[in-house]
Amino acid sequence: MSQEPEQKLPNSDLELDETDLVPRRRFLTLAGAGLLTIGFGSLAEGLVGGLSEPLNQRVESLIFQPQQPVPEFPISAIEPDKLIINSFRGTPAINPLAYRLTIDGEVNNPLSLSMGDLQKIPFTSMVIRHVCVEGWAAIVQWGGVRLRDLMAIAKPSDQVKYVYFYSADGYYESWDIDSVMHPQTLMAYQKNGQPLTPAYGAPLRLASPVKLGYKLSKWVTRIQFTSSLGKKRGYWEDLGYEWYAGL
């Protein structure tokens, strides 16, 4: 299995530990299982065919009800050994003391937050199932800050419909605003009651029960609010994966 082609990192000071690399399988090799895992998301995308992405999003939002809370699991259901470490390049080395989360784009109050700043915002914990397009799943407890609480501070404009997430390793993703506002969508800095480790996305990663695993970016350094999607919509989506990827 070939490794993904290297990309230039946004910060030349970052170092990658290739020993942590567990490459994702290529989209074409996952065609059968991937389509089954994606399920209704791919069906909805097929129904609208060549129509616009906003209509695609509206159809899938009706199917997935992105503001409906997802039932959680008891602590006893956590599966600590089932969450596989996946990365498209490797684990970047990030100094947590120097780390900043930038929140910008079409917002009225751009932010640059340290981990100390984030930990002053009300803490939320949840036990949910993490589902990967590769066909595996794991029940995990995540703890951190609800994205909707960060939005309340940044105050995005009324025209915002999408959110981009940029990671320290060069990975990028985009989400619909309704899924970002879901009450169980977190920027997590804890896993199973312990501080998040670098291999699993420390200092900060996305966690949510409403999206497939490839949407749940690790090592997030920037969150950008926007009223429109650019040509690049996500690392794997730009290679053929389904964009909405709802559960």
Coordinates of C-alpha atoms in Angstrom, one line a residue:
M1 CA 0.0 0.0 0.0
S2 CA 1.6 3.3 -1.1
Q3 CA 1.9 6.2 1.1
E4 CA 0.1 9.4 0.3
P5 CA 2.2 12.0 -1.6
E6 CA 3.8 14.5 0.7
Q7 CA 2.5 18.0 0.8
K8 CA 4.2 21.2 1.9
L9 CA 3.3 22.1 5.5
P10 CA 1.9 25.5 6.4
N11 CA 4.5 25.8 9.2
S12 CA 8.1 24.8 8.4
D13 CA 8.9 24.4 12.1
L14 CA 6.6 21.3 12.3
E15 CA 8.2 17.9 12.3
L16 CA 6.5 14.6 11.3
D17 CA 7.0 11.3 13.1
E18 CA 6.6 8.8 10.3
T19 CA 6.6 5.9 12.8
D20 CA 3.1 7.0 13.8
L21 CA 1.8 6.7 10.2
V22 CA -1.1 4.4 9.5
P23 CA -2.1 5.3 5.9
R24 CA -5.7 5.4 5.0
R25 CA -6.8 3.1 2.1
R26 CA -7.4 4.7 -1.2
F27 CA -11.0 5.6 -2.1
L28 CA -11.2 3.2 -5.1
T29 CA -10.1 0.2 -2.9
L30 CA -12.9 1.1 -0.5
A31 CA -15.6 1.4 -3.1
G32 CA -17.8 -1.4 -1.8
A33 CA -17.4 -1.0 1.9
G34 CA -17.0 2.8 1.7
L35 CA -20.3 3.3 -0.1
L36 CA -22.1 1.0 2.4
T37 CA -20.6 3.0 5.3
I38 CA -21.4 6.3 3.8
G39 CA -25.0 5.1 3.3
F40 CA -27.7 7.7 3.0
G41 CA -25.1 10.5 2.3
S42 CA -24.0 9.0 -1.0
L43 CA -27.7 8.2 -1.9
A44 CA -28.7 11.8 -1.3
E45 CA -25.7 13.0 -3.3
G46 CA -26.7 10.7 -6.2
L47 CA -30.3 11.9 -6.1
V48 CA -29.4 15.5 -6.7
G49 CA -26.8 14.5 -9.4
G50 CA -25.2 17.5 -11.0
L51 CA -27.2 20.1 -9.0
S52 CA -25.5 22.6 -6.7
E53 CA -23.8 21.8 -3.5
P54 CA -26.2 23.9 -1.4
L55 CA -29.2 21.8 -2.6
N56 CA -27.1 18.7 -2.0
Q57 CA -26.6 20.0 1.6
R58 CA -30.3 20.7 2.1
V59 CA -31.3 17.2 1.0
E60 CA -28.8 15.5 3.3
S61 CA -29.7 17.9 6.2
L62 CA -33.3 16.6 5.9
I63 CA -32.1 13.0 6.1
F64 CA -29.6 13.5 8.9
Q65 CA -31.4 16.1 11.0
P66 CA -28.1 17.8 12.0
Q67 CA -29.4 19.4 15.2
Q68 CA -30.9 16.2 16.6
P69 CA -28.9 15.1 19.7
V70 CA -27.4 11.6 19.3
P71 CA -28.0 9.1 22.1
E72 CA -24.8 8.6 24.1
F73 CA -23.3 5.6 25.8
P74 CA -22.4 4.9 29.4
I75 CA -18.8 5.2 30.5
S76 CA -18.7 1.4 30.8
A77 CA -19.2 1.1 27.1
I78 CA -15.9 2.8 26.2
E79 CA -13.7 0.8 23.9
P80 CA -10.2 2.1 24.6
D81 CA -8.3 -0.3 22.2
K82 CA -10.6 0.1 19.2
L83 CA -9.8 3.7 18.1
I84 CA -7.2 3.3 15.3
I85 CA -4.5 5.9 14.8
N86 CA -5.0 7.2 11.3
S87 CA -3.0 10.0 9.6
F88 CA -2.4 11.0 6.0
R89 CA 1.2 11.9 6.7
G90 CA 2.2 11.3 10.3
T91 CA 2.0 13.0 13.7
P92 CA 3.2 16.7 13.7
A93 CA 5.3 17.9 16.7
I94 CA 3.4 20.8 18.3
N95 CA 4.5 22.8 21.3
P96 CA 1.4 23.0 23.4
L97 CA 2.7 26.1 25.2
A98 CA 3.1 28.0 21.9
Y99 CA -0.1 26.6 20.4
R100 CA -2.8 29.0 19.2
L101 CA -6.2 28.3 17.7
T102 CA -7.1 31.0 15.1
I103 CA -10.8 31.6 14.4
D104 CA -11.3 34.0 11.5
G105 CA -13.0 34.5 8.1
E106 CA -16.5 36.1 8.0
V107 CA -16.6 36.7 11.8
N108 CA -17.2 39.9 13.7
N109 CA -14.7 38.9 16.5
P110 CA -11.6 37.1 15.1
L111 CA -9.9 35.0 17.8
S112 CA -6.5 33.7 18.7
L113 CA -6.8 31.3 21.6
S114 CA -4.2 29.4 23.7
M115 CA -5.0 26.1 25.3
G116 CA -5.4 28.1 28.6
D117 CA -8.0 30.3 26.9
L118 CA -9.9 27.2 25.6
Q119 CA -9.9 25.6 29.0
K120 CA -11.6 28.6 30.5
I121 CA -14.7 28.0 28.3
P122 CA -17.3 25.7 29.7
F123 CA -16.2 22.0 29.4
T124 CA -18.4 19.4 27.7
S125 CA -17.9 15.6 27.8
M126 CA -19.7 12.9 25.7
V127 CA -19.4 9.2 25.1
I128 CA -20.2 8.5 21.4
R129 CA -19.3 6.1 18.6
H130 CA -16.5 7.2 16.2
V131 CA -17.2 5.7 12.8
C132 CA -14.5 5.3 10.1
V133 CA -15.2 5.0 6.4
E134 CA -12.8 2.0 6.4
G135 CA -15.4 -0.1 8.2
W136 CA -14.4 0.1 11.8
A137 CA -15.9 1.9 14.8
A138 CA -15.0 2.7 18.4
I139 CA -16.9 4.1 21.4
V140 CA -14.9 6.9 22.8
Q141 CA -15.3 9.6 25.5
W142 CA -14.4 13.0 24.3
G143 CA -14.1 16.2 26.3
G144 CA -13.6 19.8 25.3
V145 CA -15.4 22.9 24.1
R146 CA -18.6 22.9 22.1
L147 CA -18.0 24.6 18.7
R148 CA -21.2 26.5 19.0
D149 CA -19.8 28.1 22.2
L150 CA -16.7 29.2 20.2
M151 CA -19.1 30.5 17.5
A152 CA -20.9 32.6 20.1
I153 CA -17.7 34.4 20.9
A154 CA -16.4 34.8 17.4
K155 CA -19.9 36.0 16.1
P156 CA -19.9 34.8 12.5
S157 CA -22.0 36.8 10.0
D158 CA -25.5 35.8 9.1
Q159 CA -24.3 34.8 5.6
V160 CA -21.9 32.1 6.9
K161 CA -22.9 28.6 5.6
Y162 CA -19.6 26.6 5.8
V163 CA -16.6 26.2 8.0
Y164 CA -13.1 25.2 7.1
F165 CA -10.8 23.4 9.5
Y166 CA -7.0 23.5 8.9
S167 CA -4.6 21.2 10.6
A168 CA -0.9 21.4 11.5
D169 CA 0.0 18.6 9.2
G170 CA -1.5 20.3 6.1
Y171 CA -4.9 18.4 6.3
Y172 CA -8.0 20.5 5.5
E173 CA -11.8 19.9 5.8
S174 CA -15.0 21.8 5.3
W175 CA -18.3 21.4 7.1
D176 CA -21.9 22.7 6.7
I177 CA -22.7 25.2 9.4
D178 CA -25.6 23.2 10.8
S179 CA -23.3 20.3 11.7
V180 CA -20.8 22.7 13.2
M181 CA -23.6 24.0 15.5
H182 CA -24.7 20.5 16.6
P183 CA -24.6 20.4 20.4
Q184 CA -22.3 17.4 20.3
T185 CA -19.7 18.8 18.0
L186 CA -16.6 19.5 20.1
M187 CA -13.1 20.8 19.8
A188 CA -11.7 18.1 22.0
Y189 CA -8.6 18.1 24.2
Q190 CA -9.5 15.0 26.3
K191 CA -10.0 11.4 25.4
N192 CA -11.4 8.8 27.8
G193 CA -11.0 11.2 30.7
Q194 CA -7.3 11.8 30.0
P195 CA -5.5 14.6 28.2
L196 CA -5.4 14.1 24.5
T197 CA -2.1 12.7 23.2
P198 CA -0.4 13.8 20.0
A199 CA -1.1 10.6 18.1
Y200 CA -4.9 11.2 18.6
G201 CA -4.8 14.9 17.7
A202 CA -3.5 16.9 20.6
P203 CA -3.6 19.7 21.4
L204 CA -7.0 20.0 19.7
R205 CA -9.2 17.9 17.4
L206 CA -12.7 17.7 16.1
A207 CA -15.1 15.2 17.7
S208 CA -18.7 14.6 16.7
P209 CA -21.3 11.8 16.4
V210 CA -22.8 13.3 13.2
K211 CA -19.9 12.9 10.8
L212 CA -17.7 10.1 9.5
G213 CA -14.1 9.9 10.8
Y214 CA -12.4 11.6 7.9
K215 CA -14.3 14.8 8.7
L216 CA -13.0 14.8 12.3
S217 CA -9.7 16.7 11.8
K218 CA -6.8 16.3 14.2
W219 CA -4.3 18.9 15.2
V220 CA -6.6 21.8 14.3
T221 CA -4.9 25.2 14.2
R222 CA -7.4 27.3 12.3
I223 CA -11.2 27.5 11.9
Q224 CA -12.4 29.7 9.1
F225 CA -16.1 30.7 8.6
T226 CA -17.2 31.5 5.1
S227 CA -20.4 32.0 3.0
S228 CA -19.2 29.9 0.1
L229 CA -17.1 26.8 -0.6
G230 CA -13.9 27.1 -2.5
K231 CA -12.6 24.6 -5.1
K232 CA -10.8 22.7 -2.3
R233 CA -13.4 21.1 0.0
G234 CA -11.4 18.5 1.9
Y235 CA -8.3 16.4 1.5
W236 CA -10.2 13.1 0.9
E237 CA -13.2 14.8 -0.7
D238 CA -11.0 16.3 -3.4
L239 CA -9.9 12.7 -4.1
G240 CA -13.5 11.5 -4.5
Y241 CA -14.9 11.0 -1.0
E242 CA -18.5 12.2 -0.3
W243 CA -18.6 15.7 1.1
Y244 CA -21.4 15.8 3.6
A245 CA -20.4 12.4 5.2
G246 CA -23.3 12.5 7.7
L247 CA -24.2 9.7 10.1

